[in-house]
Amino acid sequence: VQKDGTNVILDIGLSEVFSHGSNTKEFKKRCLFYKAEVPKAFVGNWKKFDEDDDAEGKATISENGVISTDSDDTDILIAKPLREYLVNKSGKVDNDKVQKEFDKIQKSLKSHGFQAKSVNDIYHDASKSYYYVLVDGGKRIILLEDSFNLLSYKGYLEREDTR
C-alpha cells in the first residue's frame, strides 16, 4: 500500500523473486506492477449472492482493496474503470471500442433484470476476467465473467443494510 492509499501489486511468484536475486534491472523488467485504487462505492460490508440468487455469505471490501469473507478467505480487488481498462498501447481511448463493450455489458445485464446508468459504473478486474457493475444507485455490484468474449452472470454483492 502506498502513501496515497493505492496498492501496487506485484504479479510474479516467489520463484521469480529468488531467480533474479539482486539483479534489480532484470527483476523490474520481468515483473508486472498494477497500481490499483478501489472505487469508494465498493468499500463496505456486502452480502454475496450466486448466479441463482442464493445467499453465499458476507464480504468486506477495504479502502485498500482487501476483500475478506466470513469464510476467512482473503483476496485483492484490482478494479479499473472500463475506459481505463480499454486504453490502447498508445495511451488513447477508442470511444467506439468503449461503446461496443458497454453495449455488450448492458445487453447481458438486461437479460438478468439490471441496467448500468453509464460507462462510469463499470469496472474490470485487472487480475481476473470479471466486470463489476454498480447498479441500483450503488446498492448492488453485479459480477459478470468475460470468458472468450462471452459474458456470464456470476451473481452479485448487495450492501448489507439494503435488504
PDB file of C-alpha atoms in Angstrom:
ATOM      1  CA  VAL A   1       0.000   0.000   0.000  1.00  0.00           C
ATOM      2  CA  GLN A   2       1.394   3.361  -0.993  1.00  0.00           C
ATOM      3  CA  LYS A   3       1.124   6.646   0.923  1.00  0.00           C
ATOM      4  CA  ASP A   4      -1.793   7.791  -1.249  1.00  0.00           C
ATOM      5  CA  GLY A   5      -3.775   4.668  -0.310  1.00  0.00           C
ATOM      6  CA  THR A   6      -3.391   2.863  -3.610  1.00  0.00           C
ATOM      7  CA  ASN A   7      -1.976  -0.622  -3.947  1.00  0.00           C
ATOM      8  CA  VAL A   8       0.933  -1.674  -6.089  1.00  0.00           C
ATOM      9  CA  ILE A   9       0.553  -5.366  -6.697  1.00  0.00           C
ATOM     10  CA  LEU A  10       3.463  -7.422  -7.895  1.00  0.00           C
ATOM     11  CA  ASP A  11       2.239 -10.061 -10.319  1.00  0.00           C
ATOM     12  CA  ILE A  12       5.003 -12.657 -10.015  1.00  0.00           C
ATOM     13  CA  GLY A  13       5.701 -15.742  -7.970  1.00  0.00           C
ATOM     14  CA  LEU A  14       8.370 -16.387  -5.376  1.00  0.00           C
ATOM     15  CA  SER A  15      10.441 -18.358  -7.886  1.00  0.00           C
ATOM     16  CA  GLU A  16      10.949 -15.158  -9.931  1.00  0.00           C
ATOM     17  CA  VAL A  17      11.978 -13.277  -6.785  1.00  0.00           C
ATOM     18  CA  PHE A  18      14.616 -15.897  -5.978  1.00  0.00           C
ATOM     19  CA  SER A  19      15.816 -16.394  -9.565  1.00  0.00           C
ATOM     20  CA  HIS A  20      16.581 -12.694 -10.115  1.00  0.00           C
ATOM     21  CA  GLY A  21      18.157 -12.188  -6.717  1.00  0.00           C
ATOM     22  CA  SER A  22      19.959  -8.882  -6.604  1.00  0.00           C
ATOM     23  CA  ASN A  23      19.664  -8.122 -10.342  1.00  0.00           C
ATOM     24  CA  THR A  24      17.222  -5.225  -9.878  1.00  0.00           C
ATOM     25  CA  LYS A  25      17.185  -4.127 -13.527  1.00  0.00           C
ATOM     26  CA  GLU A  26      16.219  -7.595 -14.805  1.00  0.00           C
ATOM     27  CA  PHE A  27      13.769  -8.028 -11.932  1.00  0.00           C
ATOM     28  CA  LYS A  28      11.887  -4.810 -12.811  1.00  0.00           C
ATOM     29  CA  LYS A  29      11.833  -5.696 -16.499  1.00  0.00           C
ATOM     30  CA  ARG A  30      10.264  -9.127 -15.858  1.00  0.00           C
ATOM     31  CA  CYS A  31       7.664  -8.024 -13.334  1.00  0.00           C
ATOM     32  CA  LEU A  32       4.244  -6.571 -13.891  1.00  0.00           C
ATOM     33  CA  PHE A  33       3.002  -3.958 -11.442  1.00  0.00           C
ATOM     34  CA  TYR A  34      -0.586  -2.832 -11.019  1.00  0.00           C
ATOM     35  CA  LYS A  35      -1.456   0.484  -9.454  1.00  0.00           C
ATOM     36  CA  ALA A  36      -4.919  -0.089  -8.133  1.00  0.00           C
ATOM     37  CA  GLU A  37      -7.375   2.241  -6.498  1.00  0.00           C
ATOM     38  CA  VAL A  38     -10.580   0.886  -5.060  1.00  0.00           C
ATOM     39  CA  PRO A  39     -13.678   2.848  -6.062  1.00  0.00           C
ATOM     40  CA  LYS A  40     -15.243   4.388  -2.949  1.00  0.00           C
ATOM     41  CA  ALA A  41     -18.595   2.821  -3.883  1.00  0.00           C
ATOM     42  CA  PHE A  42     -17.050  -0.649  -3.405  1.00  0.00           C
ATOM     43  CA  VAL A  43     -15.854  -0.068   0.161  1.00  0.00           C
ATOM     44  CA  GLY A  44     -18.034  -1.584   2.867  1.00  0.00           C
ATOM     45  CA  ASN A  45     -19.874  -4.684   4.001  1.00  0.00           C
ATOM     46  CA  TRP A  46     -21.631  -6.824   1.403  1.00  0.00           C
ATOM     47  CA  LYS A  47     -23.843  -9.903   1.199  1.00  0.00           C
ATOM     48  CA  LYS A  48     -22.821 -12.299  -1.568  1.00  0.00           C
ATOM     49  CA  PHE A  49     -25.325 -13.994  -3.882  1.00  0.00           C
ATOM     50  CA  ASP A  50     -24.538 -16.599  -6.558  1.00  0.00           C
ATOM     51  CA  GLU A  51     -25.907 -16.825 -10.108  1.00  0.00           C
ATOM     52  CA  ASP A  52     -29.100 -18.446  -8.781  1.00  0.00           C
ATOM     53  CA  ASP A  53     -29.588 -15.557  -6.320  1.00  0.00           C
ATOM     54  CA  ASP A  54     -28.868 -17.868  -3.370  1.00  0.00           C
ATOM     55  CA  ALA A  55     -27.045 -16.272  -0.431  1.00  0.00           C
ATOM     56  CA  GLU A  56     -23.404 -17.302  -0.212  1.00  0.00           C
ATOM     57  CA  GLY A  57     -22.189 -15.357   2.805  1.00  0.00           C
ATOM     58  CA  LYS A  58     -20.686 -11.980   3.521  1.00  0.00           C
ATOM     59  CA  ALA A  59     -17.693  -9.997   2.328  1.00  0.00           C
ATOM     60  CA  THR A  60     -15.979  -6.784   3.380  1.00  0.00           C
ATOM     61  CA  ILE A  61     -14.053  -4.640   0.896  1.00  0.00           C
ATOM     62  CA  SER A  62     -11.497  -2.286   2.471  1.00  0.00           C
ATOM     63  CA  GLU A  63     -10.267   1.056   1.126  1.00  0.00           C
ATOM     64  CA  ASN A  64      -7.087  -0.721   0.033  1.00  0.00           C
ATOM     65  CA  GLY A  65      -8.914  -3.409  -1.939  1.00  0.00           C
ATOM     66  CA  VAL A  66      -8.604  -6.248   0.523  1.00  0.00           C
ATOM     67  CA  ILE A  67     -11.667  -8.490   0.343  1.00  0.00           C
ATOM     68  CA  SER A  68     -12.297 -10.572   3.457  1.00  0.00           C
ATOM     69  CA  THR A  69     -15.120 -13.048   3.722  1.00  0.00           C
ATOM     70  CA  ASP A  70     -16.952 -14.728   6.574  1.00  0.00           C
ATOM     71  CA  SER A  71     -15.275 -17.990   5.498  1.00  0.00           C
ATOM     72  CA  ASP A  72     -11.865 -16.408   6.262  1.00  0.00           C
ATOM     73  CA  ASP A  73     -10.879 -16.100   2.587  1.00  0.00           C
ATOM     74  CA  THR A  74      -8.896 -13.045   1.536  1.00  0.00           C
ATOM     75  CA  ASP A  75      -8.407 -11.613  -1.938  1.00  0.00           C
ATOM     76  CA  ILE A  76      -7.271  -8.358  -3.527  1.00  0.00           C
ATOM     77  CA  LEU A  77      -9.617  -6.315  -5.729  1.00  0.00           C
ATOM     78  CA  ILE A  78      -7.977  -4.512  -8.636  1.00  0.00           C
ATOM     79  CA  ALA A  79     -10.912  -2.682 -10.238  1.00  0.00           C
ATOM     80  CA  LYS A  80     -10.117  -0.453 -13.198  1.00  0.00           C
ATOM     81  CA  PRO A  81     -12.788   1.803 -14.721  1.00  0.00           C
ATOM     82  CA  LEU A  82     -13.910   0.461 -18.108  1.00  0.00           C
ATOM     83  CA  ARG A  83     -12.422   3.408 -20.027  1.00  0.00           C
ATOM     84  CA  GLU A  84      -9.047   2.940 -18.331  1.00  0.00           C
ATOM     85  CA  TYR A  85      -9.142  -0.819 -18.948  1.00  0.00           C
ATOM     86  CA  LEU A  86      -9.730  -0.272 -22.673  1.00  0.00           C
ATOM     87  CA  VAL A  87      -6.927   2.274 -23.191  1.00  0.00           C
ATOM     88  CA  ASN A  88      -4.774   1.139 -26.100  1.00  0.00           C
ATOM     89  CA  LYS A  89      -0.984   0.800 -26.061  1.00  0.00           C
ATOM     90  CA  SER A  90      -0.526   4.404 -27.179  1.00  0.00           C
ATOM     91  CA  GLY A  91      -2.481   5.568 -24.134  1.00  0.00           C
ATOM     92  CA  LYS A  92      -5.580   6.677 -26.036  1.00  0.00           C
ATOM     93  CA  VAL A  93      -9.209   5.725 -25.501  1.00  0.00           C
ATOM     94  CA  ASP A  94     -11.107   4.402 -28.517  1.00  0.00           C
ATOM     95  CA  ASN A  95     -14.635   5.636 -27.796  1.00  0.00           C
ATOM     96  CA  ASP A  96     -16.141   3.220 -30.336  1.00  0.00           C
ATOM     97  CA  LYS A  97     -14.496   0.295 -28.542  1.00  0.00           C
ATOM     98  CA  VAL A  98     -15.741   1.583 -25.178  1.00  0.00           C
ATOM     99  CA  GLN A  99     -19.283   1.974 -26.534  1.00  0.00           C
ATOM    100  CA  LYS A 100     -19.211  -1.513 -28.076  1.00  0.00           C
ATOM    101  CA  GLU A 101     -18.077  -3.061 -24.773  1.00  0.00           C
ATOM    102  CA  PHE A 102     -20.657  -1.006 -22.837  1.00  0.00           C
ATOM    103  CA  ASP A 103     -23.414  -2.233 -25.168  1.00  0.00           C
ATOM    104  CA  LYS A 104     -22.295  -5.860 -24.728  1.00  0.00           C
ATOM    105  CA  ILE A 105     -22.292  -5.491 -20.922  1.00  0.00           C
ATOM    106  CA  GLN A 106     -25.641  -3.668 -20.943  1.00  0.00           C
ATOM    107  CA  LYS A 107     -27.218  -6.475 -23.020  1.00  0.00           C
ATOM    108  CA  SER A 108     -26.000  -9.085 -20.523  1.00  0.00           C
ATOM    109  CA  LEU A 109     -27.232  -7.016 -17.574  1.00  0.00           C
ATOM    110  CA  LYS A 110     -30.690  -6.513 -19.105  1.00  0.00           C
ATOM    111  CA  SER A 111     -31.095 -10.264 -19.578  1.00  0.00           C
ATOM    112  CA  HIS A 112     -30.848 -10.530 -15.774  1.00  0.00           C
ATOM    113  CA  GLY A 113     -33.053  -7.537 -14.988  1.00  0.00           C
ATOM    114  CA  PHE A 114     -30.314  -4.961 -14.320  1.00  0.00           C
ATOM    115  CA  GLN A 115     -29.044  -1.855 -16.072  1.00  0.00           C
ATOM    116  CA  ALA A 116     -25.911   0.271 -15.755  1.00  0.00           C
ATOM    117  CA  LYS A 117     -26.531   4.020 -15.751  1.00  0.00           C
ATOM    118  CA  SER A 118     -23.316   4.812 -17.612  1.00  0.00           C
ATOM    119  CA  VAL A 119     -19.907   3.542 -18.617  1.00  0.00           C
ATOM    120  CA  ASN A 120     -18.635   5.090 -15.359  1.00  0.00           C
ATOM    121  CA  ASP A 121     -20.462   2.385 -13.363  1.00  0.00           C
ATOM    122  CA  ILE A 122     -18.462  -0.443 -14.966  1.00  0.00           C
ATOM    123  CA  TYR A 123     -15.111  -1.728 -13.730  1.00  0.00           C
ATOM    124  CA  HIS A 124     -12.832  -4.537 -14.859  1.00  0.00           C
ATOM    125  CA  ASP A 125     -10.751  -6.656 -12.504  1.00  0.00           C
ATOM    126  CA  ALA A 126      -7.156  -6.475 -13.723  1.00  0.00           C
ATOM    127  CA  SER A 127      -6.231  -9.792 -12.131  1.00  0.00           C
ATOM    128  CA  LYS A 128      -9.277 -11.795 -13.278  1.00  0.00           C
ATOM    129  CA  SER A 129     -11.675 -11.726 -16.206  1.00  0.00           C
ATOM    130  CA  TYR A 130     -14.558 -10.120 -14.313  1.00  0.00           C
ATOM    131  CA  TYR A 131     -16.591  -6.992 -14.797  1.00  0.00           C
ATOM    132  CA  TYR A 132     -18.048  -5.335 -11.705  1.00  0.00           C
ATOM    133  CA  VAL A 133     -21.088  -3.193 -12.468  1.00  0.00           C
ATOM    134  CA  LEU A 134     -22.657  -0.804  -9.961  1.00  0.00           C
ATOM    135  CA  VAL A 135     -26.471  -0.849 -10.171  1.00  0.00           C
ATOM    136  CA  ASP A 136     -29.398   0.328  -8.046  1.00  0.00           C
ATOM    137  CA  GLY A 137     -27.602   3.504  -7.022  1.00  0.00           C
ATOM    138  CA  GLY A 138     -24.536   1.604  -5.778  1.00  0.00           C
ATOM    139  CA  LYS A 139     -26.548  -0.782  -3.575  1.00  0.00           C
ATOM    140  CA  ARG A 140     -25.503  -3.763  -5.710  1.00  0.00           C
ATOM    141  CA  ILE A 141     -22.432  -4.842  -7.639  1.00  0.00           C
ATOM    142  CA  ILE A 142     -23.190  -7.285 -10.441  1.00  0.00           C
ATOM    143  CA  LEU A 143     -20.446  -9.789 -11.294  1.00  0.00           C
ATOM    144  CA  LEU A 144     -20.023 -10.734 -14.950  1.00  0.00           C
ATOM    145  CA  GLU A 145     -17.307 -13.109 -16.106  1.00  0.00           C
ATOM    146  CA  ASP A 146     -15.783 -12.401 -19.500  1.00  0.00           C
ATOM    147  CA  SER A 147     -14.803 -15.764 -20.954  1.00  0.00           C
ATOM    148  CA  PHE A 148     -13.691 -15.760 -24.592  1.00  0.00           C
ATOM    149  CA  ASN A 149     -15.682 -12.547 -25.212  1.00  0.00           C
ATOM    150  CA  LEU A 150     -18.894 -14.081 -23.799  1.00  0.00           C
ATOM    151  CA  LEU A 151     -20.306 -12.601 -20.610  1.00  0.00           C
ATOM    152  CA  SER A 152     -21.823 -14.857 -17.994  1.00  0.00           C
ATOM    153  CA  TYR A 153     -23.671 -13.728 -14.877  1.00  0.00           C
ATOM    154  CA  LYS A 154     -21.889 -14.896 -11.715  1.00  0.00           C
ATOM    155  CA  GLY A 155     -24.080 -13.282  -9.071  1.00  0.00           C
ATOM    156  CA  TYR A 156     -23.955 -10.038  -7.167  1.00  0.00           C
ATOM    157  CA  LEU A 157     -22.948  -8.276  -3.989  1.00  0.00           C
ATOM    158  CA  GLU A 158     -25.559  -6.321  -2.048  1.00  0.00           C
ATOM    159  CA  ARG A 159     -24.867  -3.726   0.643  1.00  0.00           C
ATOM    160  CA  GLU A 160     -25.714  -5.326   3.968  1.00  0.00           C
ATOM    161  CA  ASP A 161     -28.165  -2.638   5.065  1.00  0.00           C
ATOM    162  CA  THR A 162     -30.372  -2.684   1.913  1.00  0.00           C
ATOM    163  CA  ARG A 163     -32.444  -5.877   2.225  1.00  0.00           C
TER     164      ARG A 163
END
